[in-house]
PDB file of C-alpha atoms in Angstrom:
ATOM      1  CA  UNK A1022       0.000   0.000   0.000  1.00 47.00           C
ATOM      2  CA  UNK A1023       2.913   2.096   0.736  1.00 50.00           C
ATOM      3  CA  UNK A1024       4.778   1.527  -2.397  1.00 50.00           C
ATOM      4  CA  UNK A1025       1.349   1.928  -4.268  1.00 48.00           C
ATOM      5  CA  UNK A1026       1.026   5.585  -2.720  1.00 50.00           C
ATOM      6  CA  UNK A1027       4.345   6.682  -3.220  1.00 49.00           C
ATOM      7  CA  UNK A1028       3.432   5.201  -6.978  1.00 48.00           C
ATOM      8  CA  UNK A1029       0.665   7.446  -7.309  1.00 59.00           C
ATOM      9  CA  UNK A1030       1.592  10.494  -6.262  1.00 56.00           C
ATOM     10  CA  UNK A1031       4.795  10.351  -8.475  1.00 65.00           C
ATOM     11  CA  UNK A1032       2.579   9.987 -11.754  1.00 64.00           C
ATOM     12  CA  UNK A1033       0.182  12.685 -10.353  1.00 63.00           C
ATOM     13  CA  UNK A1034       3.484  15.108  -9.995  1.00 66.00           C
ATOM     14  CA  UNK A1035       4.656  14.156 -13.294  1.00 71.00           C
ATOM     15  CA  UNK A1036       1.519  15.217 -14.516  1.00 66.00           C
ATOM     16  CA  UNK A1037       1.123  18.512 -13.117  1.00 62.00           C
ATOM     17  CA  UNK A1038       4.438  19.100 -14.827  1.00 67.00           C
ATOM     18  CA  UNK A1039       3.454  18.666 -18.162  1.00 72.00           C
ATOM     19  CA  UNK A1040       2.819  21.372 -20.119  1.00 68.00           C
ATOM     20  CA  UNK A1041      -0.727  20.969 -21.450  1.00 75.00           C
ATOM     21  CA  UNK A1042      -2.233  19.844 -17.981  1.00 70.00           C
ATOM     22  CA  UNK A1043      -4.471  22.373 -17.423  1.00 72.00           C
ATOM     23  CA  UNK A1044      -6.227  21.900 -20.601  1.00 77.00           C
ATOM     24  CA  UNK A1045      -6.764  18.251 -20.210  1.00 79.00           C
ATOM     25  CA  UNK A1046      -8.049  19.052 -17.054  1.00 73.00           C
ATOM     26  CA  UNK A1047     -10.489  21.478 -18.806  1.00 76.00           C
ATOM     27  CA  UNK A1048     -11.900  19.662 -21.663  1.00 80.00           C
ATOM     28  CA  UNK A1049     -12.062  16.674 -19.139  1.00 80.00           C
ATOM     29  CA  UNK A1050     -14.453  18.591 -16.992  1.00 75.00           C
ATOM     30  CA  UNK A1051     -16.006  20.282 -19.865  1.00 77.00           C
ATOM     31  CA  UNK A1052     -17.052  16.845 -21.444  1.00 81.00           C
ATOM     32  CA  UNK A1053     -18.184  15.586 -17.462  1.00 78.00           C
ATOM     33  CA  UNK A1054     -20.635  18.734 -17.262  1.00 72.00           C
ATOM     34  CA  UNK A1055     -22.478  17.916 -20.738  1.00 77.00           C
ATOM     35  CA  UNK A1056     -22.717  14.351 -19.558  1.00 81.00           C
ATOM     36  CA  UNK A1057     -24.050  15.265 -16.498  1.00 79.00           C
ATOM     37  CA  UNK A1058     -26.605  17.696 -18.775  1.00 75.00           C
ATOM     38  CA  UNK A1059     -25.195  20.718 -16.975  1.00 75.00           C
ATOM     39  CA  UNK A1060     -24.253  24.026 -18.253  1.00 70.00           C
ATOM     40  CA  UNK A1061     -21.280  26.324 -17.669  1.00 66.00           C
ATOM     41  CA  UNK A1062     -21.589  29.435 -15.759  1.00 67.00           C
ATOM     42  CA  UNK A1063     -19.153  32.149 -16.638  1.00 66.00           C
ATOM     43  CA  UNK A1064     -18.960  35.802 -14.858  1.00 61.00           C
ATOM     44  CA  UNK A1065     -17.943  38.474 -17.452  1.00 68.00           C
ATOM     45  CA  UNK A1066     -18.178  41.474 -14.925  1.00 64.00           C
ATOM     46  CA  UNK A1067     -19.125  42.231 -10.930  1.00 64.00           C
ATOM     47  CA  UNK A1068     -18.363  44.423  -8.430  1.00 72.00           C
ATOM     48  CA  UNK A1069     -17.318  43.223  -4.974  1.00 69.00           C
ATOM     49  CA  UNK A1070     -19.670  44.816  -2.026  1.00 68.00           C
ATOM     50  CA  UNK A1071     -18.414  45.192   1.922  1.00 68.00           C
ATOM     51  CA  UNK A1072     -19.671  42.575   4.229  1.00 64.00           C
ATOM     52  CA  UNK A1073     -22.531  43.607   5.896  1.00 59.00           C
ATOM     53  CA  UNK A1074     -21.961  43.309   9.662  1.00 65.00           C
ATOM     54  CA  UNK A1075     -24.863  42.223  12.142  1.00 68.00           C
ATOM     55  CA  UNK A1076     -23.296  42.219  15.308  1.00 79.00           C
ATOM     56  CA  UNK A1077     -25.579  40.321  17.929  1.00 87.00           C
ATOM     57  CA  UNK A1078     -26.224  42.191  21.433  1.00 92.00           C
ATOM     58  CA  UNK A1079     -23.730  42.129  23.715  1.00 95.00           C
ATOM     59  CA  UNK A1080     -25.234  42.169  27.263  1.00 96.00           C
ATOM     60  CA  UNK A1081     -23.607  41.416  30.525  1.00 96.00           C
ATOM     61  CA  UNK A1082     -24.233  42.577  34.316  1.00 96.00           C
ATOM     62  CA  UNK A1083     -27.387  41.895  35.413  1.00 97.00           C
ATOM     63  CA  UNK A1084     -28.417  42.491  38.499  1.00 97.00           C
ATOM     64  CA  UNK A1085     -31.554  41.663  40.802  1.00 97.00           C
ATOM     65  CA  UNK A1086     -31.842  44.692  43.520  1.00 96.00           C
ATOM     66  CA  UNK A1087     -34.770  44.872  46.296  1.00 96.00           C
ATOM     67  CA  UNK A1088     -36.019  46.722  48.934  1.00 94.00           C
ATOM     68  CA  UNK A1089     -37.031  44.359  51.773  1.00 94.00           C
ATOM     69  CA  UNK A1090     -38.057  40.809  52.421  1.00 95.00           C
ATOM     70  CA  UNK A1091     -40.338  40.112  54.603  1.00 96.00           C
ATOM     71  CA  UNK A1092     -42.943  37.226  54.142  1.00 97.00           C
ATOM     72  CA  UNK A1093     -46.501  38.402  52.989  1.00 98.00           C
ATOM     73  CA  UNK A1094     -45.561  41.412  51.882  1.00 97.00           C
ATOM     74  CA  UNK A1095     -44.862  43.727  49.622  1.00 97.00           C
ATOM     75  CA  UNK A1096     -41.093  45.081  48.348  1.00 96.00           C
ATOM     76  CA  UNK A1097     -40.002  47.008  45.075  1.00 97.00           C
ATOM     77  CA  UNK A1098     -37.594  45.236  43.105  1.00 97.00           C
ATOM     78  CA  UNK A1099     -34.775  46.311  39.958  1.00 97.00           C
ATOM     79  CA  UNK A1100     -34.086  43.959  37.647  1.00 97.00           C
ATOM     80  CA  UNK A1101     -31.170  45.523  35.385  1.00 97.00           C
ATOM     81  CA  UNK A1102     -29.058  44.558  32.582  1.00 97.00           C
ATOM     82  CA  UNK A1103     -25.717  46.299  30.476  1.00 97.00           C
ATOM     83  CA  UNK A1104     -25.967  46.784  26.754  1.00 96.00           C
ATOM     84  CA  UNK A1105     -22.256  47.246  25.721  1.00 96.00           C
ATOM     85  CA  UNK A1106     -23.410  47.990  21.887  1.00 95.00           C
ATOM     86  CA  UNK A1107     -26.669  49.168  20.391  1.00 94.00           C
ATOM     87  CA  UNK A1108     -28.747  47.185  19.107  1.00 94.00           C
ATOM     88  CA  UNK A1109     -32.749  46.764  17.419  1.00 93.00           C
ATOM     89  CA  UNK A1110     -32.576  43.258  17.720  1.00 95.00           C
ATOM     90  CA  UNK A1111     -34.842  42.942  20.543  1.00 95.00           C
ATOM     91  CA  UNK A1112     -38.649  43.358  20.317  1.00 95.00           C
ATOM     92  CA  UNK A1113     -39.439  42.647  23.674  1.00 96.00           C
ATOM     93  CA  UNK A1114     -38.171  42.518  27.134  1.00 97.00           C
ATOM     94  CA  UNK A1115     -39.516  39.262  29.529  1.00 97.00           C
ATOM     95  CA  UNK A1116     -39.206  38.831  33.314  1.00 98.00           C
ATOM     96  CA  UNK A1117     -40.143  35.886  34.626  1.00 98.00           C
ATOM     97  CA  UNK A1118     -40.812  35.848  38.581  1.00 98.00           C
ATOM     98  CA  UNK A1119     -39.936  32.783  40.710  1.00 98.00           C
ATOM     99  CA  UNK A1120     -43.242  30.686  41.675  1.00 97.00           C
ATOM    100  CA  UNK A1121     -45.765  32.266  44.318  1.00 97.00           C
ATOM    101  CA  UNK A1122     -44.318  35.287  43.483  1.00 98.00           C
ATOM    102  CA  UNK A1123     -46.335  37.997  41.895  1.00 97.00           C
ATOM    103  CA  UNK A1124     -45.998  41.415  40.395  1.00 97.00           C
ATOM    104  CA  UNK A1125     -47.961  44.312  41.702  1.00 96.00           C
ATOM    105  CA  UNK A1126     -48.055  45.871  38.184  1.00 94.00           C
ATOM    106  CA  UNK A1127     -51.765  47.115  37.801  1.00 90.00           C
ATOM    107  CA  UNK A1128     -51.455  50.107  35.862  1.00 85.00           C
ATOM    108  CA  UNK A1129     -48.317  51.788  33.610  1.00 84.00           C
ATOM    109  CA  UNK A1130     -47.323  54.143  36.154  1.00 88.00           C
ATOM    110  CA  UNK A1131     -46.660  50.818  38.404  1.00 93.00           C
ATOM    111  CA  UNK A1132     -43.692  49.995  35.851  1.00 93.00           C
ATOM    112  CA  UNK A1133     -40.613  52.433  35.739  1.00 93.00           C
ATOM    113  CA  UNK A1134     -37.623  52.211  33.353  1.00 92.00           C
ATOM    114  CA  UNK A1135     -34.421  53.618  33.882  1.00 93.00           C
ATOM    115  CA  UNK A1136     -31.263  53.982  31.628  1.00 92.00           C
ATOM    116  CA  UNK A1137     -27.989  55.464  31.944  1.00 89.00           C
ATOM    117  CA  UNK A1138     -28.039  56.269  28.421  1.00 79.00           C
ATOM    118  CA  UNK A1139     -31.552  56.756  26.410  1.00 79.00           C
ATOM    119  CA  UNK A1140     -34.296  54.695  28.033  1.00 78.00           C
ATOM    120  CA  UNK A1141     -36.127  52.515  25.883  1.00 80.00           C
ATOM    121  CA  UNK A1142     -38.293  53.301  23.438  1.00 85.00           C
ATOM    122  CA  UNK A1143     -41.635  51.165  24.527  1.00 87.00           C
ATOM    123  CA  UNK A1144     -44.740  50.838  21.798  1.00 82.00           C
ATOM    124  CA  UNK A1145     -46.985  52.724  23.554  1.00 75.00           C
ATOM    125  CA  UNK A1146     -48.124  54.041  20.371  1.00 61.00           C
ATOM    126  CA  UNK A1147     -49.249  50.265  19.622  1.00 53.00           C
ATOM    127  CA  UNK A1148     -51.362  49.438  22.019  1.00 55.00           C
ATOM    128  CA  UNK A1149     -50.699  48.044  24.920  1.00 75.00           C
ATOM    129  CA  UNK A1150     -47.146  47.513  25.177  1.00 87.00           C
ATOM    130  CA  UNK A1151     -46.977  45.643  28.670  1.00 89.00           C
ATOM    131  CA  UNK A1152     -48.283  42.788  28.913  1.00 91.00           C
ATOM    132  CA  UNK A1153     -49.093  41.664  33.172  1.00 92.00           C
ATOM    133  CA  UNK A1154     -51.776  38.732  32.431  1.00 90.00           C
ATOM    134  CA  UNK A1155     -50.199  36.648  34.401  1.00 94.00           C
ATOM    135  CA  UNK A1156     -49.092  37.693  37.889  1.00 96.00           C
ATOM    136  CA  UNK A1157     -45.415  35.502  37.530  1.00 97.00           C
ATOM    137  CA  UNK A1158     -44.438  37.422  34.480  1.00 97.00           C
ATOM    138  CA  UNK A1159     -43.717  40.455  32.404  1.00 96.00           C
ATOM    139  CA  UNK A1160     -43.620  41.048  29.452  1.00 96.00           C
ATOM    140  CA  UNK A1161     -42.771  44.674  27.833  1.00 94.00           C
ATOM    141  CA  UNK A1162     -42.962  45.506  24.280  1.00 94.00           C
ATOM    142  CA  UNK A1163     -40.488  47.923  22.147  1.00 93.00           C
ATOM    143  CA  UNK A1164     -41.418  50.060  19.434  1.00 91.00           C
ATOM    144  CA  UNK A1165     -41.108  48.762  15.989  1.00 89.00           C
ATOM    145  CA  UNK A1166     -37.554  49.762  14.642  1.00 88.00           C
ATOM    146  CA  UNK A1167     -36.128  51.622  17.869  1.00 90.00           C
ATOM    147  CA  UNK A1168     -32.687  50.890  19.045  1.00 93.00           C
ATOM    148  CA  UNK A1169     -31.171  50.574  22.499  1.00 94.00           C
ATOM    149  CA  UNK A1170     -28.523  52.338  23.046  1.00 94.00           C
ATOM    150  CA  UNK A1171     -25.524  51.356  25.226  1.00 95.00           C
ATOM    151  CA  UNK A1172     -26.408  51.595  28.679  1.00 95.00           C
ATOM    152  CA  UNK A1173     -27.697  49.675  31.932  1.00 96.00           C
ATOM    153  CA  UNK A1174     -31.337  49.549  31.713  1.00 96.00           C
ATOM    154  CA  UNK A1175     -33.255  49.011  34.956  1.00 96.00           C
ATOM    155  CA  UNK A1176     -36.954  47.864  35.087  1.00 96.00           C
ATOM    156  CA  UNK A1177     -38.204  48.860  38.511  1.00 96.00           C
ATOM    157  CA  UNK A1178     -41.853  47.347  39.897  1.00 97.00           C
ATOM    158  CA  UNK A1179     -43.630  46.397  42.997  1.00 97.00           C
ATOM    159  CA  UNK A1180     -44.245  42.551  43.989  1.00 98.00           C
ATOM    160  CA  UNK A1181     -45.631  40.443  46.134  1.00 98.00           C
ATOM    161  CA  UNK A1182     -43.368  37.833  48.344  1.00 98.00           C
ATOM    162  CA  UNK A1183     -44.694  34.408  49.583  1.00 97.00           C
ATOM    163  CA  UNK A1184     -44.817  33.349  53.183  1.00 96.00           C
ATOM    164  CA  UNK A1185     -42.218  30.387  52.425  1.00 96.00           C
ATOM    165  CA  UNK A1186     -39.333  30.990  49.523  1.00 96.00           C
ATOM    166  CA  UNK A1187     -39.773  27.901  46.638  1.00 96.00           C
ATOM    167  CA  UNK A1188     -37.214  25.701  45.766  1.00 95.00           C
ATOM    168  CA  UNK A1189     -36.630  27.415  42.419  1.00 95.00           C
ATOM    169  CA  UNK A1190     -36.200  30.880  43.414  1.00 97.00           C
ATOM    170  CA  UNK A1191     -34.979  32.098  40.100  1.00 98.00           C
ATOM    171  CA  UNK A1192     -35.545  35.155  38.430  1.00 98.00           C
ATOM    172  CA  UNK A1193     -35.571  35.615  34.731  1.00 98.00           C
ATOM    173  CA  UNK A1194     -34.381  38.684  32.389  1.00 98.00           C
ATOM    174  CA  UNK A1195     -34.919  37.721  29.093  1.00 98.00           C
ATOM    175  CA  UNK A1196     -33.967  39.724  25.515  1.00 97.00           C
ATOM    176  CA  UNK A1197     -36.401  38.531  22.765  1.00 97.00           C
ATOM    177  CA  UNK A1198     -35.992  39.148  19.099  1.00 95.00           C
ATOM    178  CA  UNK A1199     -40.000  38.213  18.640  1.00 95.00           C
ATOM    179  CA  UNK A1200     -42.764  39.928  20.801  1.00 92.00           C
ATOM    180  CA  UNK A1201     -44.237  36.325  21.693  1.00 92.00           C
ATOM    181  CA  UNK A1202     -41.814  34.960  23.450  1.00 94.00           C
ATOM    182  CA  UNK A1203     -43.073  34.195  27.155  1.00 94.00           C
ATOM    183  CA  UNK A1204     -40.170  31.294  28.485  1.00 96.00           C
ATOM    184  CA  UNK A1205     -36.957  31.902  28.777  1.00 97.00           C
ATOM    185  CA  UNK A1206     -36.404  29.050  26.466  1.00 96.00           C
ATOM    186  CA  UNK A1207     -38.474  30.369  23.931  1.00 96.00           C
ATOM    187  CA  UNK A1208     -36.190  29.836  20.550  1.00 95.00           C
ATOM    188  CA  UNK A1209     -36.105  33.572  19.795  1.00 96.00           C
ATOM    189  CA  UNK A1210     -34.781  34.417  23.230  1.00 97.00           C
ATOM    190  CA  UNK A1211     -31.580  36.318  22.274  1.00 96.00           C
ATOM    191  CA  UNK A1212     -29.945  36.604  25.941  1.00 96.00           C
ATOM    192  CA  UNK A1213     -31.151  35.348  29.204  1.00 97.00           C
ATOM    193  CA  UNK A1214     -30.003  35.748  32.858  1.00 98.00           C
ATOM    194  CA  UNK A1215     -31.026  33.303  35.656  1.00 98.00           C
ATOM    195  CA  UNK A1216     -30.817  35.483  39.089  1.00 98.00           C
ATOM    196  CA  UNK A1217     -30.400  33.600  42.001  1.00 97.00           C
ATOM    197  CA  UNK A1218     -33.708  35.439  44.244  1.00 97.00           C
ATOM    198  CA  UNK A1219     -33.012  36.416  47.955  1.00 96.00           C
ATOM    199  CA  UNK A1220     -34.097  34.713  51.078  1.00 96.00           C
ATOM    200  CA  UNK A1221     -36.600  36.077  53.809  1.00 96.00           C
ATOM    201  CA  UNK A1222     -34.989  38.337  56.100  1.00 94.00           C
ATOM    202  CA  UNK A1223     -32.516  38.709  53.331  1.00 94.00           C
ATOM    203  CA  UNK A1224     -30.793  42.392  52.882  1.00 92.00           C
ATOM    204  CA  UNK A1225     -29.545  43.313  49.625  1.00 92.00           C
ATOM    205  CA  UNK A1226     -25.761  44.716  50.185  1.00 88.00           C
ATOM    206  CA  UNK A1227     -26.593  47.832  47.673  1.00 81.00           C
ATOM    207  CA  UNK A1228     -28.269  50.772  49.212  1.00 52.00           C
ATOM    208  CA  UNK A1229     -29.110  52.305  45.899  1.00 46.00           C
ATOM    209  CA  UNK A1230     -31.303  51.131  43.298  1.00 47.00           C
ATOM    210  CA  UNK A1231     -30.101  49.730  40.026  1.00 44.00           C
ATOM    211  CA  UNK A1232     -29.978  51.835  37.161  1.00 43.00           C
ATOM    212  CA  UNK A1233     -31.305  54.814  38.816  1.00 42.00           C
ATOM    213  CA  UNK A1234     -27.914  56.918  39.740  1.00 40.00           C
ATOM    214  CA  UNK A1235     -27.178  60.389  38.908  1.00 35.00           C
ATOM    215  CA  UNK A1236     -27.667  61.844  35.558  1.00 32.00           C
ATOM    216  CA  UNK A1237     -29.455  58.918  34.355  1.00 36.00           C
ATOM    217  CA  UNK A1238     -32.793  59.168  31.751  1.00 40.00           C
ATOM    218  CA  UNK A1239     -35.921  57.637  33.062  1.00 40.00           C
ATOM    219  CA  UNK A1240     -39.399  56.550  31.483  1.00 42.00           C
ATOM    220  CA  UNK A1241     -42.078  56.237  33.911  1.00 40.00           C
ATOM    221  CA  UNK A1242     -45.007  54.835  32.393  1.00 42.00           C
TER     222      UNK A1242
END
């Protein structure tokens, strides 16, 4: 087998020495296309454009902030993310409380947005651009075409903790690219973050609330 290769790839070097080679090659693959009932494609002219470039979100630091934590009650919490690039990717924003949790989010003015760049531009031209059906999630809508800006945006509401914490106390920030998406698993689910939640009794080492510091823009809806 050895001697066999060594065979074959001195006749394929002699080859590619000869002089008319490349034509053989040619009018070999010439005749294999009209066999085959194919037809060549030549390219007499073009012009060469840039790449386009679709950079994905980049997103990073989130953070889950509250106010107290005492059973049966209620506390305001910030749920808060970094954009390190713009982007108008994202169609919808989804928080997803942990179970026996529920939001206290009623009315718009119950749901405030901060940024420390430009806040987001909600569809509030649209309809309703919230949506609180159920009381374990949240889902907020962007305005068609709008871009976020780099920035932390904060998404500050009211809800209501159990008298026992569950076994899954997660909490969910979600980036969607479609305004349906309600799991964080949902396939167009750009970026997620999976919060560890806070325990009763529980005091949150931050004294300020995420997102909201000075000289930031705010949207309270």
């Amino acid at each position: 087998l050895r001697e066999a290769s060594a065979w074959s790839f001195q006749g394929l070097s002699q080859q590619l020495r000869e002089a008319d080679f490349s034509a053989r090659v040619t009018t070999s693959v010439q005749a294999a296309v009209q066999v085959a009932g194919l037809y060549p494609l030549s390219l007499t002219g073009g012009t060469v454009a840039p790449p386009l470039q679709d950079v994905p979100p980049q997103i990073t630091g989130p953070e889950l902030i509250w106010r107290s934590s005492r059973a049966n009650s209620t506390t305001q919490i910030t749920l808060s993310a970094e954009f390190l690039n713009s982007t108008d990717d994202i169609h919808a924003v989804l928080i997803v409380l942990p179970p026996n949790f529920r939001h206290e989010v009623k009315q718009l003015l119950d749901l405030s947005i901060f940024a420390s760049g430009s806040p987001l531009v909600v569809a509030d031209d649209q309809g309703s651009w919230i949506d609180t059906r159920s009381p374990g999630m949240l889902r907020i809508l962007l305005a068609e075409g709008s871009t976020i800006a780099p920035g932390r945006q904060s998404f500050v509401f009211r809800v209501f903790i159990p008298g026992a914490m569950p076994a899954q106390n997660i909490w969910y920030l979600s980036f969607c690219w479609e305004r349906s998406c309600d799991s964080p698993t949902a396939p167009s689910v750009l970026t997620s973050f999976a919060l560890p939640g806070f325990n009763l009794g529980e005091i949150h080492p931050s004294t300020l609330i995420a997102g909201a510091p000075r000289r930031t823009a705010s949207c309270r809806l």
